[in-house]
C-alpha positions as MATLAB code, in Angstrom:
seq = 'XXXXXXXXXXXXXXXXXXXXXXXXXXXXXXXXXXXXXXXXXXXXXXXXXXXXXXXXXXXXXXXXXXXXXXXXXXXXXXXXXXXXXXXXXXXXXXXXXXXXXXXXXXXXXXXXXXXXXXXXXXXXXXXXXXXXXXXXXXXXXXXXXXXXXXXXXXXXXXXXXXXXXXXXXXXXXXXXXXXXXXXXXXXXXXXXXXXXXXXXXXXXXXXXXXXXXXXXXXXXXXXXXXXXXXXXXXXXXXXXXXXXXXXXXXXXXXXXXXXXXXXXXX';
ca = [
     154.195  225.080  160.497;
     153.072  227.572  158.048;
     149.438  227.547  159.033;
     149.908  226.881  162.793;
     150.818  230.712  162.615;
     147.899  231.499  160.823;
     145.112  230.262  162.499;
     143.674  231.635  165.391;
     140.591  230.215  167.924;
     139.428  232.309  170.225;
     136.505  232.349  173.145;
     135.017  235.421  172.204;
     133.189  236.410  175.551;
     131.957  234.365  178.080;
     128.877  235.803  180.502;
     127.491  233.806  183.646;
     124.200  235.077  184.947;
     122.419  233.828  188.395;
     118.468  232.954  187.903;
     116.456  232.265  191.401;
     114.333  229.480  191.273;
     111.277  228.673  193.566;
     112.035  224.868  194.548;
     115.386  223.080  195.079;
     116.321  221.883  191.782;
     115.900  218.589  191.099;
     118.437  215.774  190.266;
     119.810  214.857  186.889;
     117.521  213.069  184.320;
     118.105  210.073  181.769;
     119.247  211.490  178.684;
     121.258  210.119  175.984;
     124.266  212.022  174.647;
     123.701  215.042  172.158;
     124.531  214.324  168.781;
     123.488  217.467  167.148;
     126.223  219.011  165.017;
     126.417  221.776  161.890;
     129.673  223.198  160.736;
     130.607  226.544  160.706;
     132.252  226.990  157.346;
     132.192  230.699  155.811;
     135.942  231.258  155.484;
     139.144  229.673  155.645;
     138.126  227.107  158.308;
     135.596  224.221  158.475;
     134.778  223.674  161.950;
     132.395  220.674  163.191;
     130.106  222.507  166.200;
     128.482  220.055  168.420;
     126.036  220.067  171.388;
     127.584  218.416  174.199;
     129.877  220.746  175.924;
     132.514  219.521  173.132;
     133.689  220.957  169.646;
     135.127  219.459  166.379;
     135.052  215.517  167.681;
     132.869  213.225  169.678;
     134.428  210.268  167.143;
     135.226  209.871  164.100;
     135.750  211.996  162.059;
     137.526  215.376  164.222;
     136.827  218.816  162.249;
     138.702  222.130  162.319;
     139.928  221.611  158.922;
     142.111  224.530  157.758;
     142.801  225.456  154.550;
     139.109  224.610  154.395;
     139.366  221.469  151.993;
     143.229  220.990  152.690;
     144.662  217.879  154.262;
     145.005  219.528  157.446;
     143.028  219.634  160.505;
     144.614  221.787  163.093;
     142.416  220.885  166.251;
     141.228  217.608  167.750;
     138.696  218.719  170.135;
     137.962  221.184  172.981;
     135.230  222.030  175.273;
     133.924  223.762  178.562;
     135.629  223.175  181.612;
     133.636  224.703  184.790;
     133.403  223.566  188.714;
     132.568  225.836  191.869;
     131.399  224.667  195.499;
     127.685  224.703  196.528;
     127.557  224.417  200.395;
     131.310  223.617  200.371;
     130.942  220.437  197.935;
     132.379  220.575  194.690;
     130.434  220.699  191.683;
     131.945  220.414  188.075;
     131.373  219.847  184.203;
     133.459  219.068  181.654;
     135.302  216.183  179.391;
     138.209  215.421  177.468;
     137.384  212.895  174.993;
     133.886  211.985  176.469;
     131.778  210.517  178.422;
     130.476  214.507  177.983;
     129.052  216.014  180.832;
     125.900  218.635  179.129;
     123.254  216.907  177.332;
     120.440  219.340  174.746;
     118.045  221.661  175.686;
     117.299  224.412  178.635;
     116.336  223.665  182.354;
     113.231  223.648  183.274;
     111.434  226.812  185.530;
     112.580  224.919  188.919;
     115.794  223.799  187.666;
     115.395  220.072  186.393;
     116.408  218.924  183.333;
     113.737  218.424  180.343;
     112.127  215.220  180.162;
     113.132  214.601  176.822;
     116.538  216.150  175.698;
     116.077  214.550  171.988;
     113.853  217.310  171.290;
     116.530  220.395  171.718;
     119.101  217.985  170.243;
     120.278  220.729  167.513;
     123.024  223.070  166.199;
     120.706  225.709  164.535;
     123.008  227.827  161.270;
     122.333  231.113  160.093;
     123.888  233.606  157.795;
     123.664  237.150  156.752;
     123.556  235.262  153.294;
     120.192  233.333  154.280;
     118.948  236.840  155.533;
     119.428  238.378  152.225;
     117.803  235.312  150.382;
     114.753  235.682  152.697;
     114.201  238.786  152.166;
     114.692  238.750  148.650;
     112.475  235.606  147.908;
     110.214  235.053  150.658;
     111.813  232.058  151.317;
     113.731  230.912  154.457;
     116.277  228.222  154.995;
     114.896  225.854  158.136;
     117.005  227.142  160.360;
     116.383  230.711  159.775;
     112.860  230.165  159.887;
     112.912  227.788  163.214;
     115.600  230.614  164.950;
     114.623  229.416  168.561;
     113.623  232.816  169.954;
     112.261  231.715  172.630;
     115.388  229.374  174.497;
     116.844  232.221  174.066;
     118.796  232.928  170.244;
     119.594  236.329  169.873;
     117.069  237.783  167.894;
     116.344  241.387  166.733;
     112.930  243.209  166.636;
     111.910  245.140  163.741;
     113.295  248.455  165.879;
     116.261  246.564  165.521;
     116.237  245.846  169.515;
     117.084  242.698  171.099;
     114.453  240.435  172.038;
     115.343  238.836  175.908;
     112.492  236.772  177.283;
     114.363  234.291  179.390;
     112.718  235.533  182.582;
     108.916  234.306  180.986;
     108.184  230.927  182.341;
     109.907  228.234  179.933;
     106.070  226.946  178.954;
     105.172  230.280  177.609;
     108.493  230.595  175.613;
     109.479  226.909  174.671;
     107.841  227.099  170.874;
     108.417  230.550  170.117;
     110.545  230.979  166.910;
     111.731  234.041  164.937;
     108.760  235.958  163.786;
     110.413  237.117  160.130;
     107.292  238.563  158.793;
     106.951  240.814  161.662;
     110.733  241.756  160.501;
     112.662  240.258  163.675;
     116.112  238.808  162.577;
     118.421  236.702  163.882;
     121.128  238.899  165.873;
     123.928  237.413  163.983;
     127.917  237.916  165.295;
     130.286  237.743  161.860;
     128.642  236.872  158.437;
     127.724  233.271  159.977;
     126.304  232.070  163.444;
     125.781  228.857  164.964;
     124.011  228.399  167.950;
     123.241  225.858  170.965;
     121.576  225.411  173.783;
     122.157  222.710  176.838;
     123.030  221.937  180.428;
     124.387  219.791  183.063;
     121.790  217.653  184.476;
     120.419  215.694  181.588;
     121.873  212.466  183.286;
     124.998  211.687  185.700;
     128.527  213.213  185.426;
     130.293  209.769  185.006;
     133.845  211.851  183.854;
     134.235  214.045  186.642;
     132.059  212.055  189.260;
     130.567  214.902  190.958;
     126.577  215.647  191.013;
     125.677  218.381  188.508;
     126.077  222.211  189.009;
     122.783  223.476  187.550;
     123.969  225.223  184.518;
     122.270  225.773  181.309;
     124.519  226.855  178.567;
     123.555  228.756  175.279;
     126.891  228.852  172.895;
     127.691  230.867  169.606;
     129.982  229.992  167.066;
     130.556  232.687  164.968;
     133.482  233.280  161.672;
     133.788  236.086  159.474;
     133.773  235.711  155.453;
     137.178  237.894  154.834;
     140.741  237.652  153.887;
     143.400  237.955  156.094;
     144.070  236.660  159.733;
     140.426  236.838  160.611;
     139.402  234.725  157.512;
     141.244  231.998  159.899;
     139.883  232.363  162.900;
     136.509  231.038  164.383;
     135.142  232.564  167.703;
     133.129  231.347  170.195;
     130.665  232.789  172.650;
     129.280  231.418  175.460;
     126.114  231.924  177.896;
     126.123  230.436  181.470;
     122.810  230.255  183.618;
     123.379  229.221  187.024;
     119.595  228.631  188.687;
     120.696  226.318  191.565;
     119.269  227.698  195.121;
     122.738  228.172  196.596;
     125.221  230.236  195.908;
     127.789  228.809  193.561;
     131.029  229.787  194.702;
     134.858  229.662  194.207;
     133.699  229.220  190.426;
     136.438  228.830  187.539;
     135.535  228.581  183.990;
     138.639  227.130  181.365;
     138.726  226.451  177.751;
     139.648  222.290  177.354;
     141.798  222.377  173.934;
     143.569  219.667  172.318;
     145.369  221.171  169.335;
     147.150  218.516  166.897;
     148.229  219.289  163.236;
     149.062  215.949  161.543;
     149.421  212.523  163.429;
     148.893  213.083  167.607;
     151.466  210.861  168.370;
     154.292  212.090  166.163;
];
């Protein structure tokens, strides 16, 4: 019981943002299931961060493991919960323990899902750490120097400005990484960020059995390197863009979380 008051997870900030697109989007593709993951580990928690609407498990082994190299992990799994009604028909996203319902990578300009999701499949991990080292030795960790500006990771100009291209067409923007010699940085929440990008249409929504919403979601993971309460607690922060052609309405957003602290069944 002693660390169940201790540790704290919270969902930081959540913002949902409408994009018009030209065509009717189209329907889901044929993607396999994410399996990117990194862990966000700069205090008092180890947390596994995946990229499938999920955190912490999607099998063996499940990771919020606090004190970070203690016996103890204090939370099985969670994820995004979302639905609305387009036209009056329902519309939702979400899991429990799988099959998960948002596969890698952004939506394409008209809405459809990328043709290949393998290729987004990734849990990119900075650190105000790494920034220091780069700028100290010239020399860049891979995902500091592949930041994916241009799906949309915060990133700071040299004016110290945030860079938000998300209304360029995705072709233009698609490759574009963090420019460090031209002194952009990574906008980084805490002392270390993770960061994601997917959505709901990369193939059918065999959990909730409804036809996909049209979201694409960029997520943040963020943890601070302190003492105290906050040297327990992990945050999250998450980015919803809607670009279906109809309204999406009656819309609730929850926060799926399965917390367990020794054997589940005890």
């Amino acid at each position: 019981m002693h660390y169940i008051r201790k540790i704290s997870f919270i969902l930081a900030a959540v913002a949902i943002s409408y994009l018009s697109v030209p065509v009717q989007a189209q329907g889901v593709g044929t993607c396999e299931q994410a399996i990117g993951e990194a862990y966000l580990d700069i205090n008092n928690v180890r947390a596994r961060i995946l990229n499938n609407g999920n955190l912490f498990w999607r099998g063996s082994p499940h990771v919020y493991n606090i004190p970070k190299g203690g016996p103890s992990n204090a939370n099985f799994t969670s994820g995004i919960w979302m639905g609305g009604l387009v036209d009056g028909q329902l519309r939702l996203a979400g899991s429990t323990y799988g099959p998960y319902e948002f596969w890698a990578g952004p939506l394409n300009d008209d809405g459809s899902p990328p043709s290949d999701c393998s290729i987004f499949d990734r849990v990119w991990k900075v650190s105000k750490e790494d920034v220091v080292g780069y700028e100290g030795s010239g020399s860049a960790t891979p995902d500091l120097q592949d930041w994916p500006t241009g799906l949309g990771a915060p990133t700071l100009d040299a004016d110290g400005d945030l860079i938000d291209i998300q209304d360029q067409p995705l072709a233009s923007r698609v490759d574009r990484v963090i420019n460090l010699a031209a002194g952009e940085r990574p906008a980084i929440l805490g002392d270390q960020m993770l960061w994601w990008i997917n959505n709901d249409r990369g193939n059918q929504h065999t959990r909730t059995d409804t036809p996909a919403i049209g979201v694409e979601v960029h997520g943040s993971a963020f943890a601070f390197n302190t003492a105290g309460a906050i040297g327990n607690t992990t945050f999250y922060k998450v980015r919803i863009l809607y670009s279906g052609t109809a309204p999406l309405e009656n819309t609730y957003m929850a926060l799926f979380d399965d917390p367990d602290l020794g054997n589940f069944d005890d």
